[in-house]
Coordinates of N, CA and C and ligand atoms in Angstrom, one line a residue:
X154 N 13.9 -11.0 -15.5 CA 13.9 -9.7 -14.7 C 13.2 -8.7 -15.5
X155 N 12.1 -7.9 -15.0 CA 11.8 -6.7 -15.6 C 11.9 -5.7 -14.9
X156 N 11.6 -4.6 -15.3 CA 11.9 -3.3 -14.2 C 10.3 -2.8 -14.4
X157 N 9.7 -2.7 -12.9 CA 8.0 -2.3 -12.7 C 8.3 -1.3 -11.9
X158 N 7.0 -1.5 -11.7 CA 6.5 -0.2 -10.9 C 5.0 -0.5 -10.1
X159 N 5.1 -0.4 -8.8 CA 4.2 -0.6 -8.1 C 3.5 0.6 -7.0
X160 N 2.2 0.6 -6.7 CA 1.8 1.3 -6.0 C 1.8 0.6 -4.4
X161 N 2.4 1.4 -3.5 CA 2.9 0.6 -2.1 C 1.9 2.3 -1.9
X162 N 1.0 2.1 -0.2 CA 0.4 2.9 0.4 C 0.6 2.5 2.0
X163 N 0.8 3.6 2.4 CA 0.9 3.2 4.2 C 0.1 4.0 4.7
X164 N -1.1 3.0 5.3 CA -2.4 3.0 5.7 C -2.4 3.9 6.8
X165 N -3.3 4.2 7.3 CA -3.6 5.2 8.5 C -3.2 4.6 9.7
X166 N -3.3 3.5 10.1 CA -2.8 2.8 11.0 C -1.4 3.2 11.3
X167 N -0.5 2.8 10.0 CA 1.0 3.2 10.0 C 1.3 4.9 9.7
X168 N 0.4 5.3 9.6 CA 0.8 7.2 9.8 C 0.5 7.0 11.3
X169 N -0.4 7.0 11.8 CA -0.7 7.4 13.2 C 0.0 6.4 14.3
X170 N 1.1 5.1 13.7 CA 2.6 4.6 14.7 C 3.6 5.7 14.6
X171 N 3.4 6.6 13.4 CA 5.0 7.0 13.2 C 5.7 6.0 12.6
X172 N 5.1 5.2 11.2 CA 6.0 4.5 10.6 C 6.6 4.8 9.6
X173 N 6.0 5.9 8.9 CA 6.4 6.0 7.7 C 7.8 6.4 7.3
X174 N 8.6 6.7 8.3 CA 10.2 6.6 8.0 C 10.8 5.4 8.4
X175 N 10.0 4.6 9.0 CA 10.7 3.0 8.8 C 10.4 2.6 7.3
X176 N 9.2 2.6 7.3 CA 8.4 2.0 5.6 C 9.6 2.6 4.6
X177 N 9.8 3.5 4.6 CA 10.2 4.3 3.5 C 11.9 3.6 3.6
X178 N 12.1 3.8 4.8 CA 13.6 3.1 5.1 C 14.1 1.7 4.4
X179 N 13.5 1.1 4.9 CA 12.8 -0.2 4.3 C 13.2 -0.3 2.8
X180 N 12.2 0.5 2.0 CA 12.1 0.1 0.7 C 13.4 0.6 -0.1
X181 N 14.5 1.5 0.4 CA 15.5 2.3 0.4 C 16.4 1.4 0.6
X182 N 17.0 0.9 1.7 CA 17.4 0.1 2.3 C 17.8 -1.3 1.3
X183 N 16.7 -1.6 0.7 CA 16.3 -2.8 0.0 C 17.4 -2.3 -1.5
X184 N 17.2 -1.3 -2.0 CA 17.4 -1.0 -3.5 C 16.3 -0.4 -4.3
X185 N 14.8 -0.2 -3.8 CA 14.2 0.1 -4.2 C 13.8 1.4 -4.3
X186 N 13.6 1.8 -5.6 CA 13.7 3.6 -5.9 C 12.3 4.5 -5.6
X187 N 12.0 5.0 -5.1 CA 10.9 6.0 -4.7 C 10.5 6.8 -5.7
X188 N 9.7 6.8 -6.8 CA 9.9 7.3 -7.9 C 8.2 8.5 -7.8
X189 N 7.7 8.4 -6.8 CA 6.8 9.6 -6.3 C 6.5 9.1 -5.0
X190 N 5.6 10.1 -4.3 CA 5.4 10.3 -2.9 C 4.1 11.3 -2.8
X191 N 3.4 10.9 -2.4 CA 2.5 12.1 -1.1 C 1.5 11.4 -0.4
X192 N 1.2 12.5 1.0 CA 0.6 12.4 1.7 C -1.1 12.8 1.1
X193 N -2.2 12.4 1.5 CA -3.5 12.3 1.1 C -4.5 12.0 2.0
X194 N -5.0 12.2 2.3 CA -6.4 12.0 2.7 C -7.6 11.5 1.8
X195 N -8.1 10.3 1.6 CA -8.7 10.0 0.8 C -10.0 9.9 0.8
X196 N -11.4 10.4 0.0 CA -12.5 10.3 0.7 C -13.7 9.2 0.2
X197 N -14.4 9.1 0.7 CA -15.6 7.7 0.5 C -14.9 7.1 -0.7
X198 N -15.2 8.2 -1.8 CA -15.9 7.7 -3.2 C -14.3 7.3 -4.0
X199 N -13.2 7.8 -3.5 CA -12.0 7.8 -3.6 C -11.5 6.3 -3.5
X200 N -12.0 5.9 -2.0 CA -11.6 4.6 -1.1 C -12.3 3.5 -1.8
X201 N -13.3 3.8 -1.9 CA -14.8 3.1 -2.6 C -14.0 2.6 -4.3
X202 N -13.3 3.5 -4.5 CA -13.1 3.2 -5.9 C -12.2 2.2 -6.3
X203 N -11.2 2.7 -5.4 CA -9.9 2.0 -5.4 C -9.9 0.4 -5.0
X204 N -10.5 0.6 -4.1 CA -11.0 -1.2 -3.6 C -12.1 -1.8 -4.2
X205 N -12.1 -1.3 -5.1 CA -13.4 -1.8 -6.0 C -13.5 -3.0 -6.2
X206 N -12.0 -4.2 -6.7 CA -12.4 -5.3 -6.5 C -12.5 -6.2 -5.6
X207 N -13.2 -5.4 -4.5 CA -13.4 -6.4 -3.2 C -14.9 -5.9 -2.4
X208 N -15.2 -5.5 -3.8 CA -16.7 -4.3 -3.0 C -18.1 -5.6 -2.7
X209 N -17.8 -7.2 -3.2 CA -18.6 -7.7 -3.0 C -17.9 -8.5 -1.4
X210 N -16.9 -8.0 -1.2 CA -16.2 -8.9 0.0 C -17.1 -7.8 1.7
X211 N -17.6 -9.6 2.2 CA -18.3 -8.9 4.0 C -17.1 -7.6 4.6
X212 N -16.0 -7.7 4.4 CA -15.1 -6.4 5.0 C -15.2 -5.3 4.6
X213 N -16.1 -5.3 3.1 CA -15.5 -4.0 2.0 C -15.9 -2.7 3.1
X214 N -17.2 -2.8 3.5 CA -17.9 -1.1 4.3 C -16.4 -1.1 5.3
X215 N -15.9 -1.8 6.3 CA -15.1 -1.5 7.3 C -13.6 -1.0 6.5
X216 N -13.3 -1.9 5.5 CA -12.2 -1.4 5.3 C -11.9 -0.2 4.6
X217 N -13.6 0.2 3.9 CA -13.4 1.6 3.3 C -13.2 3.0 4.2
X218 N -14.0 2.6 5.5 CA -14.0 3.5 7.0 C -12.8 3.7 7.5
X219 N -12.1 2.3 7.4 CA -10.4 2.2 7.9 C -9.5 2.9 7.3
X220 N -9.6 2.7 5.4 CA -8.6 4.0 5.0 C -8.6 5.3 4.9
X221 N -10.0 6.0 5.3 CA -10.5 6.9 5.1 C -10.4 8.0 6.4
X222 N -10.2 6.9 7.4 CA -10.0 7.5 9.2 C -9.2 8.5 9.0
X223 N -8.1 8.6 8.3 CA -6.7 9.6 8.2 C -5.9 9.4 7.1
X224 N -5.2 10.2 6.9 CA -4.0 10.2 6.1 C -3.4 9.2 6.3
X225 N -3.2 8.8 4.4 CA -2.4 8.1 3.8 C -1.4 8.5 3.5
X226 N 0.2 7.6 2.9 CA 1.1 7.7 2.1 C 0.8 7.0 1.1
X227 N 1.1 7.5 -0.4 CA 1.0 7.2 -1.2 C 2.1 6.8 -1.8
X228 N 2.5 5.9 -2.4 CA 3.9 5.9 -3.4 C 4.0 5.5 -4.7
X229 N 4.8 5.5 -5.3 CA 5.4 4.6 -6.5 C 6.7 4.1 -6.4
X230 N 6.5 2.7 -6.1 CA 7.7 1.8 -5.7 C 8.2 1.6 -7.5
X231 N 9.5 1.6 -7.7 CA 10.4 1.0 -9.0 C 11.6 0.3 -8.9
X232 N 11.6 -0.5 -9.7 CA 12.9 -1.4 -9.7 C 12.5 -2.8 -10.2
X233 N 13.7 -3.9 -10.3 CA 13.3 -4.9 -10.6 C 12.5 -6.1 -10.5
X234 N 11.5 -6.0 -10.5 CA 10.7 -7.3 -10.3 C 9.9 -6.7 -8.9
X235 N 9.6 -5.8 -8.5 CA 9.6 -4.4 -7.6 C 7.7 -5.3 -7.0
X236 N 7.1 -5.6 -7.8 CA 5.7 -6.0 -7.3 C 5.7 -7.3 -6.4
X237 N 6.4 -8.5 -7.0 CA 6.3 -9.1 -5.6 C 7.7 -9.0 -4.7
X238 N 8.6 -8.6 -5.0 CA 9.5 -7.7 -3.9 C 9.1 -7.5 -2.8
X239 N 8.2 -6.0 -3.1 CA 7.6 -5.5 -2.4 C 6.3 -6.0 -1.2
X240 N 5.7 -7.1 -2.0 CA 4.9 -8.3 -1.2 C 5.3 -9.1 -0.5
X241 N 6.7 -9.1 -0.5 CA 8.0 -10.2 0.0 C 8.2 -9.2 1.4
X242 N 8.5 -7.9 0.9 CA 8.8 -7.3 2.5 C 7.4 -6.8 3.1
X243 N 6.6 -6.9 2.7 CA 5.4 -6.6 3.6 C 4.5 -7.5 4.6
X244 N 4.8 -8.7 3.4 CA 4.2 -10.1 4.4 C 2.9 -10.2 3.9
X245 N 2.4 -11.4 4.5 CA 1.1 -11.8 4.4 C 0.2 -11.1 5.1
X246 N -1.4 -11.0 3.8 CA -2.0 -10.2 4.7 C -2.2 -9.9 6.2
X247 N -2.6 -10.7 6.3 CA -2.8 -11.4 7.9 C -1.5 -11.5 8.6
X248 N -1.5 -10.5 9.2 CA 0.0 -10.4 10.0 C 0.5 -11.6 10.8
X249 N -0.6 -12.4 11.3 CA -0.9 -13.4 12.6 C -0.1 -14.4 11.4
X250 N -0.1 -14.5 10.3 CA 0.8 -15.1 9.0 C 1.9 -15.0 8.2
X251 N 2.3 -13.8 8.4 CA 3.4 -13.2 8.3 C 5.1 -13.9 8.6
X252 N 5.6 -13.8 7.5 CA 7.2 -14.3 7.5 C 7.9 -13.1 8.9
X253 N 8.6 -13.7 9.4 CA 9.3 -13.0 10.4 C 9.9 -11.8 9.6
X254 N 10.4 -10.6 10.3 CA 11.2 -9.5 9.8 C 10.2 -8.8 8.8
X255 N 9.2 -9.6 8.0 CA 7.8 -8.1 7.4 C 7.5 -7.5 8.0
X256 N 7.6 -6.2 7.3 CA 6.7 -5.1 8.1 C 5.6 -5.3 8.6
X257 N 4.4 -6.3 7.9 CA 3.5 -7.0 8.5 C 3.5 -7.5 10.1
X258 N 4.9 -8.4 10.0 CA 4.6 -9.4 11.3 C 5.4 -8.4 12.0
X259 N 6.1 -7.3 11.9 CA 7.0 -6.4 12.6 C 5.5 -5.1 13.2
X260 N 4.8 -4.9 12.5 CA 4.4 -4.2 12.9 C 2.5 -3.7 12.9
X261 N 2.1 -4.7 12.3 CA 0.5 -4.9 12.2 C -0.4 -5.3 12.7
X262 N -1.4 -5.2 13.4 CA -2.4 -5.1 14.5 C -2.9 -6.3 14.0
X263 N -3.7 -6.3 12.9 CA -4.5 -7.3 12.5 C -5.1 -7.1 10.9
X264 N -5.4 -8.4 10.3 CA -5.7 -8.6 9.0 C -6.1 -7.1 8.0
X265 N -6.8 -6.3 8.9 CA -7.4 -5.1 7.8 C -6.7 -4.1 8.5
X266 N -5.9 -3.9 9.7 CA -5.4 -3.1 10.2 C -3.9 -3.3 9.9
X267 N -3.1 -3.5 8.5 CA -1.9 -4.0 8.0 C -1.0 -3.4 8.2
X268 N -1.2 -2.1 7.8 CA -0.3 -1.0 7.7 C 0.5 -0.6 6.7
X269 N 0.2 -1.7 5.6 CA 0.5 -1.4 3.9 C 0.0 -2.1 3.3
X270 N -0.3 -1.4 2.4 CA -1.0 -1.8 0.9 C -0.2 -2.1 -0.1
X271 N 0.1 -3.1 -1.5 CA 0.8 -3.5 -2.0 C 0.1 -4.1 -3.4
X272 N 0.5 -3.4 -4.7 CA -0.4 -4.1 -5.6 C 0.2 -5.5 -5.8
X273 N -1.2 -6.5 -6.3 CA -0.6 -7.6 -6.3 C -0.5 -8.8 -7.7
X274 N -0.3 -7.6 -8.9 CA 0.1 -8.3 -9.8 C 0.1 -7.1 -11.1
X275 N 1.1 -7.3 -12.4 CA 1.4 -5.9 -13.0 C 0.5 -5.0 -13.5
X276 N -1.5 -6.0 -13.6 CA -2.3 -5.0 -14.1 C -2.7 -4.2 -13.0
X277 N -3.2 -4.8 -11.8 CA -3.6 -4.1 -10.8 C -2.2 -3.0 -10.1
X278 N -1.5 -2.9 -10.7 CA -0.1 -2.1 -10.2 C -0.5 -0.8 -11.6
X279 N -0.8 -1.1 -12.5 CA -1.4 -0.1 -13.4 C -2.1 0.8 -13.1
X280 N -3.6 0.0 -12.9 CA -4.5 0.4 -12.7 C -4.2 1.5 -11.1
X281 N -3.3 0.8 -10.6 CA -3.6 1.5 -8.8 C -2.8 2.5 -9.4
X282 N -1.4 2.2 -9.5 CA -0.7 3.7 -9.8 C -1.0 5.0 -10.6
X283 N -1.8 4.9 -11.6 CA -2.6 5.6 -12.3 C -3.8 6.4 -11.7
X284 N -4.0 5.8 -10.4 CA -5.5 6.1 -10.0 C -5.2 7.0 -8.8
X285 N -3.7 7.4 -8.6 CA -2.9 8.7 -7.9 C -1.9 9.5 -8.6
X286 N -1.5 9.2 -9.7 CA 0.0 9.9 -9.5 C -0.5 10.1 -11.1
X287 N -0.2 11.6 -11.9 CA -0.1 12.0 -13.1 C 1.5 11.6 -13.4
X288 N 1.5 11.5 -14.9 CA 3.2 11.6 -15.4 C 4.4 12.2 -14.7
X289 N 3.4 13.4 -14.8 CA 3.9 14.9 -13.8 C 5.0 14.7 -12.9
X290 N 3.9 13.7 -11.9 CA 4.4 13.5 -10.4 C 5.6 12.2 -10.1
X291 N 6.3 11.4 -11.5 CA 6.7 10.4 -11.3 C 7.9 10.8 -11.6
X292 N 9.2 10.2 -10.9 CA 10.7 10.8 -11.1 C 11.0 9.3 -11.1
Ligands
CMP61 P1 -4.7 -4.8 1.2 O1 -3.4 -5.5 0.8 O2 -4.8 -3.4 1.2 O3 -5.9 -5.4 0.3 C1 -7.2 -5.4 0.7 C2 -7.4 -5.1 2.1 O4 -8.6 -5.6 2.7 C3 -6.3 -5.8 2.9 O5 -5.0 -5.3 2.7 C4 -6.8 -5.7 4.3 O6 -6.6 -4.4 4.8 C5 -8.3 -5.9 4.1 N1 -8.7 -7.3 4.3 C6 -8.4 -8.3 3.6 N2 -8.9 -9.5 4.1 C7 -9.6 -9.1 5.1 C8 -10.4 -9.8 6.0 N3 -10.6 -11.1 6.0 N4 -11.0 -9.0 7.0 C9 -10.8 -7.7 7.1 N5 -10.1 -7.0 6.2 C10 -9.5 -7.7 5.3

């Protein structure tokens, strides 16, 4: 058991259901501690950056358009073993794949239209958390 820290985001898709007090419920719910929060809007070069390891993938131009449509939630999920936890309640990307009861298969349109984002292993949970939230901002 270790105690992490992950970067969880709920995509535009899930601001514009009205999900983000389920999401948040959810991770609450679970045991898991909220240790920052905000809302953002994020732009090209922002989105561009962040998904950077997928800038050679045919989806990269759409899914940078997709997060960029609206406001995001941004978070910092903590707690034990909190990174694939957190992958555990979100489901497989591909909702159409999804374990029953994920937020995924509970509530996602389709592969790039998920409705959360989840880092998926402790450097990339570094790297993402870092690339929103100063010291400052983390309780
Ligand atoms: P996420 O967990 O944020 O990581 C990368 C994102 O790219 C993913 O969720 C989806 O939103 C999107 N994505 C991944 N695979 C595909 C795909 N095959 N087609 C379209 N979008 C994808």
């Amino acid at each position: 058991m270790s105690l992490e820290r992950t970067l969880s985001i709920i995509k535009p898709d899930g601001v514009r259901k009205k999900l983000v007090g389920e999401v948040i419920r959810r991770f609450e719910k679970e045991g898991i501690h909220i240790a920052a929060l905000k809302k953002i809007r994020m732009d090209r070069a922002q989105a561009e950056g962040f998904y950077t390891v997928h800038k050679e993938r045919p989806f990269f131009g759409e899914l940078v358009k997709f997060m960029i449509s609206g406001p995001v939630v941004v978070m910092i999920l903590e707690g034990e073993n909190v990174i694939s936890r957190n992958r555990e309640i979100m489901g497989a990307t591909d909702p159409a794949k999804a374990a029953p009861g994920t937020l995924r298969k509970l509530y996602a349109d389709s592969i790039q239209n998920n409705i959360v984002h989840g880092s998926d292993a402790p450097a990339t949970a570094k790297f993402e958390v870092s690339y929103f939230f100063k010291d400052s901002e983390i309780f």
